[in-house]
Coordinates of C-alpha atoms in Angstrom, one line a residue:
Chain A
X1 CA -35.6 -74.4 -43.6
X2 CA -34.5 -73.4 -40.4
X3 CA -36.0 -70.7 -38.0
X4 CA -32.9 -68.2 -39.0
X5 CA -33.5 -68.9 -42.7
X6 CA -36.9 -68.1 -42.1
X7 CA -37.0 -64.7 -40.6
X8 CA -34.3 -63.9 -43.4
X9 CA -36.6 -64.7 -45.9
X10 CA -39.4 -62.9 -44.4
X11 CA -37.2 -59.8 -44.7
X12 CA -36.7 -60.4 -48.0
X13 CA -40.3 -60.8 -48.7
X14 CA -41.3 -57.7 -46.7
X15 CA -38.7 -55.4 -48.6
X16 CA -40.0 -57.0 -51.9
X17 CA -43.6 -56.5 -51.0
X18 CA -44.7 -54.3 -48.3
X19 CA -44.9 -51.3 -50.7
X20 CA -46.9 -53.1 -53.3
X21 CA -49.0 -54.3 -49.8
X22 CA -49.5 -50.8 -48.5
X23 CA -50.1 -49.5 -51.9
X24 CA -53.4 -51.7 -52.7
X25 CA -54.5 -51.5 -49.4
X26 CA -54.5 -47.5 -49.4
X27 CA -56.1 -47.3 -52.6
X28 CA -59.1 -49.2 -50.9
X29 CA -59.2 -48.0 -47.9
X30 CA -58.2 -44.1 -48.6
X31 CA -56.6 -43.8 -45.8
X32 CA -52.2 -44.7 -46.0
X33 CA -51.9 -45.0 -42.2
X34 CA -54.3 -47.7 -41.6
X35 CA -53.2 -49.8 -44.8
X36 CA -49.3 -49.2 -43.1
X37 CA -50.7 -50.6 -39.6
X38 CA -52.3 -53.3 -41.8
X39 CA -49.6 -54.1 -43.9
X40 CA -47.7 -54.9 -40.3
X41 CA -50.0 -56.7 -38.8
X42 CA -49.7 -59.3 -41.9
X43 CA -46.0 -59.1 -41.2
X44 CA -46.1 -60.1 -37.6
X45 CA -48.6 -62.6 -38.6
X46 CA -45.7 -64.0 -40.9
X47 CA -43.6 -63.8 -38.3
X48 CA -45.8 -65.9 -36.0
X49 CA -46.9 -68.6 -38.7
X50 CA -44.2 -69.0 -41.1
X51 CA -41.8 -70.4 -39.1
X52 CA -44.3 -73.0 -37.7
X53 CA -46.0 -74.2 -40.9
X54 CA -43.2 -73.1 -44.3
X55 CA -43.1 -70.3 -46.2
X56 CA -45.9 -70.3 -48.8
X57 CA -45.8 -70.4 -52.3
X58 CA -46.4 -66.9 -53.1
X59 CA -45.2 -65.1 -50.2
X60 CA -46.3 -62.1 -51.7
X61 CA -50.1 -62.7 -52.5
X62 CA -50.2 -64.3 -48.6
X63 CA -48.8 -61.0 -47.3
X64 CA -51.5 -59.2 -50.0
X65 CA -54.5 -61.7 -48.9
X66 CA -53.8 -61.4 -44.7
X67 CA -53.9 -57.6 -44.8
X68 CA -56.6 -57.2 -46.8
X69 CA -58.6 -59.0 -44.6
X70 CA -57.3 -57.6 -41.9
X71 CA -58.3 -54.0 -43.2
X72 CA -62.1 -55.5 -44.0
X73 CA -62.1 -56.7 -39.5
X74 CA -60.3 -53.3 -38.6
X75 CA -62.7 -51.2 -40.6
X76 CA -65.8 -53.1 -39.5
X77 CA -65.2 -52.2 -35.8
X78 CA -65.1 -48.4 -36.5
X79 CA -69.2 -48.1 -36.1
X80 CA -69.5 -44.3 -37.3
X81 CA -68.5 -45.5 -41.0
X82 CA -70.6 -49.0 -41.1
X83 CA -71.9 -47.4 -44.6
X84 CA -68.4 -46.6 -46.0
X85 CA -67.2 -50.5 -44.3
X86 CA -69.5 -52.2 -46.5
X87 CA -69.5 -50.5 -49.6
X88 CA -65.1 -51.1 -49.3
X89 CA -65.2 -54.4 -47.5
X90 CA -67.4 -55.1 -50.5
X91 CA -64.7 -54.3 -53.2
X92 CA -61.8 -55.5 -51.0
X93 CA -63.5 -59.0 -50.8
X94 CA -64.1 -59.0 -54.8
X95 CA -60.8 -57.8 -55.3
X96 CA -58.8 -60.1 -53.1
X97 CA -56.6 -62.5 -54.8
X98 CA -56.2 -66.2 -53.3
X99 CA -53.2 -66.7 -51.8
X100 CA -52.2 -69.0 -54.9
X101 CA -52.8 -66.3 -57.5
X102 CA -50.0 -64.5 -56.5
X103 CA -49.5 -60.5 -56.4
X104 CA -49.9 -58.5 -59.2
X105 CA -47.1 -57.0 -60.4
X106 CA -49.2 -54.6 -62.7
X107 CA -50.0 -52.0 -59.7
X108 CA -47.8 -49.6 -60.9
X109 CA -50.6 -46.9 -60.2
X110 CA -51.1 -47.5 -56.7
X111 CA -46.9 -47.6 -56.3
X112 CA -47.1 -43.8 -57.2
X113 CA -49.7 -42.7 -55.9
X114 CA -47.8 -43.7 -52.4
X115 CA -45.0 -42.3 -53.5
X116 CA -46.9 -39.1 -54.0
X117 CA -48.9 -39.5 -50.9
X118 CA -45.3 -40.2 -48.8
X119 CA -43.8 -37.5 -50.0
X120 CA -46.5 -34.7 -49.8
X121 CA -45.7 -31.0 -49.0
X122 CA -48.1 -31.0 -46.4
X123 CA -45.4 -33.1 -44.3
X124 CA -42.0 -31.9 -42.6
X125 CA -39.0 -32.7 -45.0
X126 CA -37.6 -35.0 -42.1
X127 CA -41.1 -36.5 -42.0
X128 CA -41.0 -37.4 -45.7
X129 CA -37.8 -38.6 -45.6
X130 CA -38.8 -41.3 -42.9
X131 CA -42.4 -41.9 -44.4
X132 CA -40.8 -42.7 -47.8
X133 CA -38.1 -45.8 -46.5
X134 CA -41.0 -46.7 -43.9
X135 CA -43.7 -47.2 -46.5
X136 CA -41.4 -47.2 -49.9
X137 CA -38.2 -48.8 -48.9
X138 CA -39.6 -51.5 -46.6
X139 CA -37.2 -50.5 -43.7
X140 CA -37.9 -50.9 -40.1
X141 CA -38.1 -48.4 -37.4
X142 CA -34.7 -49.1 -36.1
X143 CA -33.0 -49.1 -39.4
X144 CA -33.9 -46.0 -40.2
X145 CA -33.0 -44.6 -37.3
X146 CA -29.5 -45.7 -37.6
X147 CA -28.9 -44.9 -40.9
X148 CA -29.8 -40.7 -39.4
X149 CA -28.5 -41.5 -36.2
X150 CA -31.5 -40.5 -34.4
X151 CA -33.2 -42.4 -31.7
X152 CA -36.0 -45.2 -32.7
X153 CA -38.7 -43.7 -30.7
X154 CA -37.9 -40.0 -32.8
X155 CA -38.5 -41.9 -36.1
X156 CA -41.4 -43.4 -34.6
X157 CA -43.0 -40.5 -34.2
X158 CA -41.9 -39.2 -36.9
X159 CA -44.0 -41.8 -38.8
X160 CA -47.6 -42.0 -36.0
X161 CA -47.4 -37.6 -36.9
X162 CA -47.0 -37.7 -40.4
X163 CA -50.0 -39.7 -41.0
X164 CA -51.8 -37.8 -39.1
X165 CA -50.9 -35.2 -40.9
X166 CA -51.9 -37.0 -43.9
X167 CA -55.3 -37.5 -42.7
X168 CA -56.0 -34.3 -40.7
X169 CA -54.8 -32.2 -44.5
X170 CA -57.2 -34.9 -45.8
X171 CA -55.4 -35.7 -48.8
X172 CA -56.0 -38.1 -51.6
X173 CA -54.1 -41.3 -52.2
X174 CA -54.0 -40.8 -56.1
X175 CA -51.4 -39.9 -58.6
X176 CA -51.6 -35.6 -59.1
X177 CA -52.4 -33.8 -62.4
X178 CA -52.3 -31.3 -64.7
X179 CA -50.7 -28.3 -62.5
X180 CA -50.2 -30.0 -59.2
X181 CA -47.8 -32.4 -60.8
X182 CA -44.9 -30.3 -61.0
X183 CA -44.6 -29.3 -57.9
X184 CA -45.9 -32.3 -56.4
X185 CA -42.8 -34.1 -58.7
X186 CA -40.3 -31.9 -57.2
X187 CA -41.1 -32.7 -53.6
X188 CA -40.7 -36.4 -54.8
X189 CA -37.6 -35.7 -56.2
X190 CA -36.5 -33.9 -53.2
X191 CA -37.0 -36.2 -50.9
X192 CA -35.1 -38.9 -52.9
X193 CA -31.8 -37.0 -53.5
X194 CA -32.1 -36.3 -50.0
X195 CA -31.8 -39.7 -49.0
X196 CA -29.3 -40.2 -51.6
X197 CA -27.0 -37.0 -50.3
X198 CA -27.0 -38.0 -46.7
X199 CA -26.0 -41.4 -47.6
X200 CA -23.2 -39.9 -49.9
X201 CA -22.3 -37.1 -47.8
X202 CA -23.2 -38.2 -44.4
X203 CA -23.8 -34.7 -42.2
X204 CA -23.4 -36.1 -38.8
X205 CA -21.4 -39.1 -37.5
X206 CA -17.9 -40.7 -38.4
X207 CA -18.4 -42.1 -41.6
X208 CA -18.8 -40.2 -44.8
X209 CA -20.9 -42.0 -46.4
X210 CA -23.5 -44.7 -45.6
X211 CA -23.6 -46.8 -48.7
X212 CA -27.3 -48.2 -47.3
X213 CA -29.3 -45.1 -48.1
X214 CA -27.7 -44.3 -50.8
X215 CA -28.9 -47.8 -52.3
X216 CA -32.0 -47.4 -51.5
X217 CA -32.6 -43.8 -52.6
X218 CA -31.0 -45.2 -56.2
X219 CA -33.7 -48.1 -56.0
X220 CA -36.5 -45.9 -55.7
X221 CA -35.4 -43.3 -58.3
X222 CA -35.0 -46.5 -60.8
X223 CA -38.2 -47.7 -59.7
X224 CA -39.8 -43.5 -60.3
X225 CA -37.8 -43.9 -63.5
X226 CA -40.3 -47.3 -65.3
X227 CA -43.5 -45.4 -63.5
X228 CA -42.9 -41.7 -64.6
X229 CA -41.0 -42.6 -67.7
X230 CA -42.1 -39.5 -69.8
X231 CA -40.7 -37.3 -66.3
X232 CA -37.1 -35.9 -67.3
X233 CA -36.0 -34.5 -64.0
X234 CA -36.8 -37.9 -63.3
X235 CA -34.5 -39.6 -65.3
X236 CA -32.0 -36.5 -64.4
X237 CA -32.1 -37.5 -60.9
X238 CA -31.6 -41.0 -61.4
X239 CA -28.3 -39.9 -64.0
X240 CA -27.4 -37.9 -61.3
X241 CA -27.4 -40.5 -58.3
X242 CA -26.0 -43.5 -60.7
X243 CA -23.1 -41.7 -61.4
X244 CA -22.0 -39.9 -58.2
X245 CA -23.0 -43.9 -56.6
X246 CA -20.1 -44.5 -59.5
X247 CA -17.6 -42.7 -57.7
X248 CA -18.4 -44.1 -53.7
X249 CA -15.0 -46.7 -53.2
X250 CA -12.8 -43.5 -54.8
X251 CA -14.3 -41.4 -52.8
X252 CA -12.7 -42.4 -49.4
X253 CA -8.6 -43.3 -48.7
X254 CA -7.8 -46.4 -46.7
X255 CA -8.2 -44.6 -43.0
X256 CA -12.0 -43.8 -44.5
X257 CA -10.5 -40.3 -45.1
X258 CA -12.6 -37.9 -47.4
X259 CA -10.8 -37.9 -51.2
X260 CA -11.5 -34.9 -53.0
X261 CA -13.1 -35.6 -56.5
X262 CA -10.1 -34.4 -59.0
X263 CA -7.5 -36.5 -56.8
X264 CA -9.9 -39.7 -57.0
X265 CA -8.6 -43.0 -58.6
X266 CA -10.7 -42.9 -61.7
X267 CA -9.8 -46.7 -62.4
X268 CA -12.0 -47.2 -58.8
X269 CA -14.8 -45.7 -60.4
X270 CA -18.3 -48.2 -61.4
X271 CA -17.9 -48.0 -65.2
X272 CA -21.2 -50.3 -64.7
X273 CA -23.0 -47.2 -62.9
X274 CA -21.3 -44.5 -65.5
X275 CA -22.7 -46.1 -68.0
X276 CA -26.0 -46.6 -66.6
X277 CA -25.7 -42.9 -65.5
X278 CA -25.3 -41.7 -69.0
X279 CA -28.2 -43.8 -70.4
X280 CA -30.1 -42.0 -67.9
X281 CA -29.3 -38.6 -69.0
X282 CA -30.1 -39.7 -72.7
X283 CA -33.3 -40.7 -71.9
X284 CA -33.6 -37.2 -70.1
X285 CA -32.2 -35.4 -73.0
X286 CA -34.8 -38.0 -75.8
X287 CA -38.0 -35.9 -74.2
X288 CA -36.9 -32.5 -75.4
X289 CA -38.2 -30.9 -72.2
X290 CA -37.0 -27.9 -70.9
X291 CA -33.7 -28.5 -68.6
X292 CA -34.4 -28.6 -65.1
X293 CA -31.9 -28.5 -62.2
X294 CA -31.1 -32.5 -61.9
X295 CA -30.8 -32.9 -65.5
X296 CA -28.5 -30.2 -65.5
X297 CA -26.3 -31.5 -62.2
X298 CA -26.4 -35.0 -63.7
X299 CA -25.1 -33.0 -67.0
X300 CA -22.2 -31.4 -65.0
X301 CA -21.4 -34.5 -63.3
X302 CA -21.2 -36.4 -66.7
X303 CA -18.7 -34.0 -67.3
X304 CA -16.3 -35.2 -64.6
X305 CA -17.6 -39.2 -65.7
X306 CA -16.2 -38.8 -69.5
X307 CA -13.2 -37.5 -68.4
X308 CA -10.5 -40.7 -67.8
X309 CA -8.0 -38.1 -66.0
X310 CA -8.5 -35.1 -63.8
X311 CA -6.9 -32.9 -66.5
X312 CA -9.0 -33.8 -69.4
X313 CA -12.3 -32.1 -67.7
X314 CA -13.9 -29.9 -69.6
X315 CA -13.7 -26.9 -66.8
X316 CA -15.6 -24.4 -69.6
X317 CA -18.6 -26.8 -70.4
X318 CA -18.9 -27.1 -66.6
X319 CA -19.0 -23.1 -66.0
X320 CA -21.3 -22.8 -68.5
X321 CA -23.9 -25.4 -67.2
X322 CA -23.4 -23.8 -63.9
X323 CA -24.8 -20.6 -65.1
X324 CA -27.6 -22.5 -66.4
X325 CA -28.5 -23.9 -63.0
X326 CA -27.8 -20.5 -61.9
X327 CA -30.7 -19.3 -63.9
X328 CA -33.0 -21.8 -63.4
X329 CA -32.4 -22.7 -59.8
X330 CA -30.2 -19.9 -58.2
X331 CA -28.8 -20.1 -54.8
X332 CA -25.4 -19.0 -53.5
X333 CA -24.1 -23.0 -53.1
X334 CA -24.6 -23.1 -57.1
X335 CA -22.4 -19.9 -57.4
X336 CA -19.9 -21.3 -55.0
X337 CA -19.7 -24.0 -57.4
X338 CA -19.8 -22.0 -60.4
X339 CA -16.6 -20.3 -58.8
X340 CA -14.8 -23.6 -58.0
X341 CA -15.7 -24.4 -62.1
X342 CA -14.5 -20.7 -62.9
X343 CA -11.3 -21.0 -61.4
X344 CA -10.5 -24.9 -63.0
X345 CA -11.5 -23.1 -66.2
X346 CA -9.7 -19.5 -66.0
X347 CA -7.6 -19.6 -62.7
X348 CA -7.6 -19.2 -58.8
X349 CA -8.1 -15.4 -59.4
X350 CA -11.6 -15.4 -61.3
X351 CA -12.7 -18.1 -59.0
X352 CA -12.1 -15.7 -55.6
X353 CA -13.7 -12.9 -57.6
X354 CA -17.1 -14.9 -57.3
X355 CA -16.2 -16.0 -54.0
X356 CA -15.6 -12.6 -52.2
X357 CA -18.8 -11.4 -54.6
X358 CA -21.3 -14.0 -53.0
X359 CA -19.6 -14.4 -49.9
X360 CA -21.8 -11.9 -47.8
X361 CA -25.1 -14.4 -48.9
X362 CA -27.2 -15.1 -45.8
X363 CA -27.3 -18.7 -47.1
X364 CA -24.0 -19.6 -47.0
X365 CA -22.8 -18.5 -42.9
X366 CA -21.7 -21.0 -41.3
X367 CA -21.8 -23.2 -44.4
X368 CA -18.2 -24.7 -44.3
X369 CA -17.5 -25.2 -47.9
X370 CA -17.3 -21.4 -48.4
X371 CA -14.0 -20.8 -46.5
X372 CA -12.8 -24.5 -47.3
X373 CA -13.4 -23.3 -51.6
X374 CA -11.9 -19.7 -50.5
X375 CA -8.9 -21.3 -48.6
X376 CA -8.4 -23.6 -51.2
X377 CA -8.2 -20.3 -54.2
X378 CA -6.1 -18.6 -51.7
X379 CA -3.6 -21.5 -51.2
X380 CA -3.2 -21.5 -55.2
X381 CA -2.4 -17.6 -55.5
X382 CA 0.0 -18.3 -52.7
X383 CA -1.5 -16.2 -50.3
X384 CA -1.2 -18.8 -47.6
X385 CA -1.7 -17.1 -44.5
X386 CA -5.1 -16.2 -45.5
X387 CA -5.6 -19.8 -46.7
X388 CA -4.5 -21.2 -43.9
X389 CA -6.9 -19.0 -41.2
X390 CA -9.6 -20.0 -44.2
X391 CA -9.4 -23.5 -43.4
X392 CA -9.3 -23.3 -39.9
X393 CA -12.6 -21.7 -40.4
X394 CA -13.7 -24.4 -42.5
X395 CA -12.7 -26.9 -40.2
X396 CA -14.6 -25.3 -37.4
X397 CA -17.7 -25.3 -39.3
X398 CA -18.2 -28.9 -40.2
X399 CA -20.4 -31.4 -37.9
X400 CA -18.0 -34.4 -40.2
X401 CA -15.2 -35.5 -38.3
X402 CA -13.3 -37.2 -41.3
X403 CA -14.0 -34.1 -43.1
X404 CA -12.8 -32.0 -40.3
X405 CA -9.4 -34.0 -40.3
X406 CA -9.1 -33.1 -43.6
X407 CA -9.6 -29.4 -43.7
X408 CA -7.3 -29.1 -40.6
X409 CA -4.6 -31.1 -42.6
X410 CA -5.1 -28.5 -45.4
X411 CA -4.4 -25.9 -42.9
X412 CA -1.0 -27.4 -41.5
X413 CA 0.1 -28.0 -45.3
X414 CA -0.1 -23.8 -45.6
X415 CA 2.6 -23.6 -43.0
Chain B
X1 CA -24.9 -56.5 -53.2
X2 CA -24.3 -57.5 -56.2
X3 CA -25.3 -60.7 -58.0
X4 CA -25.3 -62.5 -61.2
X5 CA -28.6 -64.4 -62.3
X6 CA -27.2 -67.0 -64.8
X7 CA -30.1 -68.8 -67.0
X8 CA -29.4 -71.7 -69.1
X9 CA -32.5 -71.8 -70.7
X10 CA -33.5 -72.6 -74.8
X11 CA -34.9 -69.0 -75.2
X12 CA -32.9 -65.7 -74.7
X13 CA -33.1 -64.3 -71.6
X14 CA -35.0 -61.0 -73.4
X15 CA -38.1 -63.6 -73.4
X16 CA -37.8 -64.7 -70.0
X17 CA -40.1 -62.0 -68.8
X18 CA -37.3 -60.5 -65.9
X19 CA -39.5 -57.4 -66.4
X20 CA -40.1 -57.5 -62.5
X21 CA -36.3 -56.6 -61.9
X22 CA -36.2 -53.6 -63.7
X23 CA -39.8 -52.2 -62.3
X24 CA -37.9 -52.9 -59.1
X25 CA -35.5 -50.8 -59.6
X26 CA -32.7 -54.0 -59.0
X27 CA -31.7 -54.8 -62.3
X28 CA -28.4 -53.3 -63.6
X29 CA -27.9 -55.1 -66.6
X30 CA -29.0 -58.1 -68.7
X31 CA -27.6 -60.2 -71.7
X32 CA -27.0 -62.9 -73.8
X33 CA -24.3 -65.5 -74.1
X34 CA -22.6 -66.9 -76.7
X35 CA -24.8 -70.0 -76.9
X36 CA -22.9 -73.3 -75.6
X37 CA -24.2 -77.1 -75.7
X38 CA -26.6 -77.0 -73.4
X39 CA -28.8 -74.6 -75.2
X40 CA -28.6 -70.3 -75.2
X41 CA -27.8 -68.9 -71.9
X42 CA -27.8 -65.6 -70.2
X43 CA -27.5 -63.6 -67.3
X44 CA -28.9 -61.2 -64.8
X45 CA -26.7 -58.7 -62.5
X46 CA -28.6 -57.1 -59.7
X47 CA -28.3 -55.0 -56.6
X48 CA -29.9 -56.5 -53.4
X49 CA -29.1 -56.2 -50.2
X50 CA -28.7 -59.9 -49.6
X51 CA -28.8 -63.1 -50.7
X52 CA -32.3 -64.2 -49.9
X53 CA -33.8 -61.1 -51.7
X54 CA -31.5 -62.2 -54.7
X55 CA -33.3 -66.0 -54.8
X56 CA -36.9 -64.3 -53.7
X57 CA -36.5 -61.5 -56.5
X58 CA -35.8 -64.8 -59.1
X59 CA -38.3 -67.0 -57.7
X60 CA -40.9 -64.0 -59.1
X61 CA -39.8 -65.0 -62.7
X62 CA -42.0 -67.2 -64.4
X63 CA -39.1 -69.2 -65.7
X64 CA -39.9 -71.6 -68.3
X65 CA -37.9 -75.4 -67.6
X66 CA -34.3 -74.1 -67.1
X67 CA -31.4 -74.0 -64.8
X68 CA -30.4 -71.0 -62.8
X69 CA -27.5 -70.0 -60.6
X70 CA -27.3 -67.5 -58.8
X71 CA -23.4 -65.8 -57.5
X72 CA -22.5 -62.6 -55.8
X73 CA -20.4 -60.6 -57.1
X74 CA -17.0 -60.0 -55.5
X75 CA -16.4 -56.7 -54.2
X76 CA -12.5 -55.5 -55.3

């Protein structure tokens, strides 16, 4: 195996592994940014020695074995907890596999609790995001920073102040209960359909979409999905993601232009990913919990899934499930969509109704997809002046130059 | 990336323990063929991101004696 082939399979291996790594190595050392700096060091010892003497057996256990004893030689030097060092360095050296045992596959314990640590309130959302494909996803530095466009060194220290953070709030690397689940879930959740929407609706940059994060966002909610299994939202989220991943090659025209979802190609749609998508959603629906907001926007977009034309949506199912997400997670974005469904459902007219109603909501200035939905009612009831100044607005407002193209090309088609 | 695992193998692949893909999160789908000459086969599709995850994800499987091939699937 050449030195190329190498270092690709020692990618490989470190996406595979460096979560399950990191994840054992917190739970015995309590603390996530040392078993992170850990987990590295076994991964530039890879680096060094695998090219030189073959990839092992069980790349995984290797990876496992190195930065456990790594932790036991790091821990050891700090003198103020000599106590604490044996009493882990203890259990770390009973607990170590041989390299030839191979890694567990049954730490689905320690998996969530670093999800739960990664994701913790107690850090900035951008934090999250970064700590979660650092620690989660098995991404580098630099690819992180060029799937958000942001510099290396700003994810960087992103990542050194976040676990900080971690350790300065001092909080536990263990899955939460009874009522700090909930919220402790939702900030999980968050922080995965995050990923997922700036890889689907990229807010900054050319492209629309950057397929990457959007795979890896999907990944982890599958993965959430087998460790939280009795979770709904959870299996609402992943419905939710699987089938708006469905609709990624309809979603752009051949100059990468944005296509709006009801002029899509349906036949480019994943039928692989609907149906997985809809499985999801059953699995939500199975636990008889009350509906939540994911399982109720993976419920409207199953709606647009089983239809096989654009005409055949059921406009009045979605209306109505927007008034339940309305009620259960109200914001002035979910009644600009519930407009957009009123007006597919009853016309232009009772859409703009809602429009003009909400359009005074802090929340939504300088939110383009106010006077984009507003131009676009306008532009049915003929009032194309308005529609067209509407759109201009729009255009203004976005950061998305594909998207910008677009709303200015609705503008010149008012005249 | 896509890819499909096939396994020609005398058990069906339900028994081949490919547990590992789905608590990864990488397994899309899984299933049986109709069973040929050379004994019951099946298949795998995942989503990697390349190639060498694909053969490091299968390597994982404690496969039984049995031949595997493993193809990506072309993007239309």
């Amino acid at each position: 195996m050449g030195a190329t082939s190498v270092h690709r399979t020692i990618d490989a291996v470190w996406r595979m592994e460096s979560a399950k790594v990191i994840a054992a190595l917190a739970r015995y050392t309590r603390d996530v940014g040392l078993a992170e700096e850990m987990a590295q060091d076994a991964l530039v010892a890879a680096l060094e020695q695998w090219p030189v003497e073959g990839v092992p057996k069980n790349p995984g256990a290797w990876l496992m074995t190195t930065a456990k004893r790594r932790s036991i030689d790091q821990i050891r030097r700090r003198e103020n907890f000599n106590r604490k060092v044996e009493e882990i360095g203890r259990d770390i050296q009973e607990a170590t596999p041989d390299a030839s045992e191979g890694v567990e596959d049954e730490i689905g314990d320690d998996l969530l609790s670093l999800i739960f640590t990664a994701c913790h309130p107690v850090l900035r959302t951008e934090a999250r995001v970064a700590l979660t494909l650092k620690m989660l996803g098995g991404l580098k530095t630099e690819e992180i920073a060029r799937a958000f466009l942001v510099s290396e060194s700003t994810v960087a220290q992103r990542i050194v102040r976040a676990k900080k953070a971690l350790a300065d709030a001092g909080v536990g690397f263990a899955v939460p209960e009874g009522p700090d689940l909930a919220p402790r879930l939702a900030s999980v959740l968050e922080v995965l359909y995050l990923i997922f929407n700036e890889g689907y609706s990229a807010t900054q940059g050319d492209d629309w979409m950057r397929p990457e994060l959007c795979a890896e966002a999907l990944r982890l909610g599958r993965v959430l999905a087998e460790l939280a299994p009795k979770e709904a939202e959870v299996h609402g989220l992943v419905a939710l993601m699987e089938i708006q991943a469905s609709r990624a090659k309809a979603r752009t025209g051949p100059g990468g232009e944005p296509v709006l979802l009801l002029e899509q190609d349906r036949g480019k749609w994943d039928w692989l990913l609907i149906g997985r998508g809809l499985r999801a959603l059953e699995r939500a629906e199975a636990l008889n919990q009350p509906p939540g907001p994911y399982y109720v926007q993976a419920a409207l977009a199953a709606c647009h899934a089983r239809a096989r034309k654009a005409e055949d949506t059921d406009w009045q199912r979605i209306a109505a499930l927007y008034q339940v997400l309305a009620q259960i997670s109200p914001s002035p974005v979910v009644e600009l969509n519930r407009a957009v469904a009123l007006s597919m459902a009853f016309g232009p007219a009772a859409g703009l109704a809602l429009v003009d109603e909400i359009s005074g909501a802090k929340a939504l200035q300088g939110y383009h997809l106010l006077p984009s939905v507003r131009g676009d009612f306008l532009a049915k009831l003929g009032r194309t002046e308005e529609a067209k100044a509407e759109f201009e607005k729009a255009a203004a407002l976005t950061r998305n130059e594909r998207e910008k193209a677009l709303l200015l090309g609705r503008a010149a088609a008012c005249g | 990336m896509r890819f499909m695992v096939f396994v020609r193998s005398s058990k069906p692949v339900a028994a081949l323990h490919g547990d590992g893909l789905l608590r990864a999160g990488v397994l899309l789908d899984a299933g049986d063929l109709v069973p040929g000459a050379c004994g019951v086969s099946g298949y795998w599709l995942i989503d990697v991101r390349d190639a060498e995850e694909a053969v490091e994800r299968v390597r994982r499987i404690p496969l039984p004696a049995c031949v595997v091939e493993i193809r990506q699937v072309a993007v239309v």
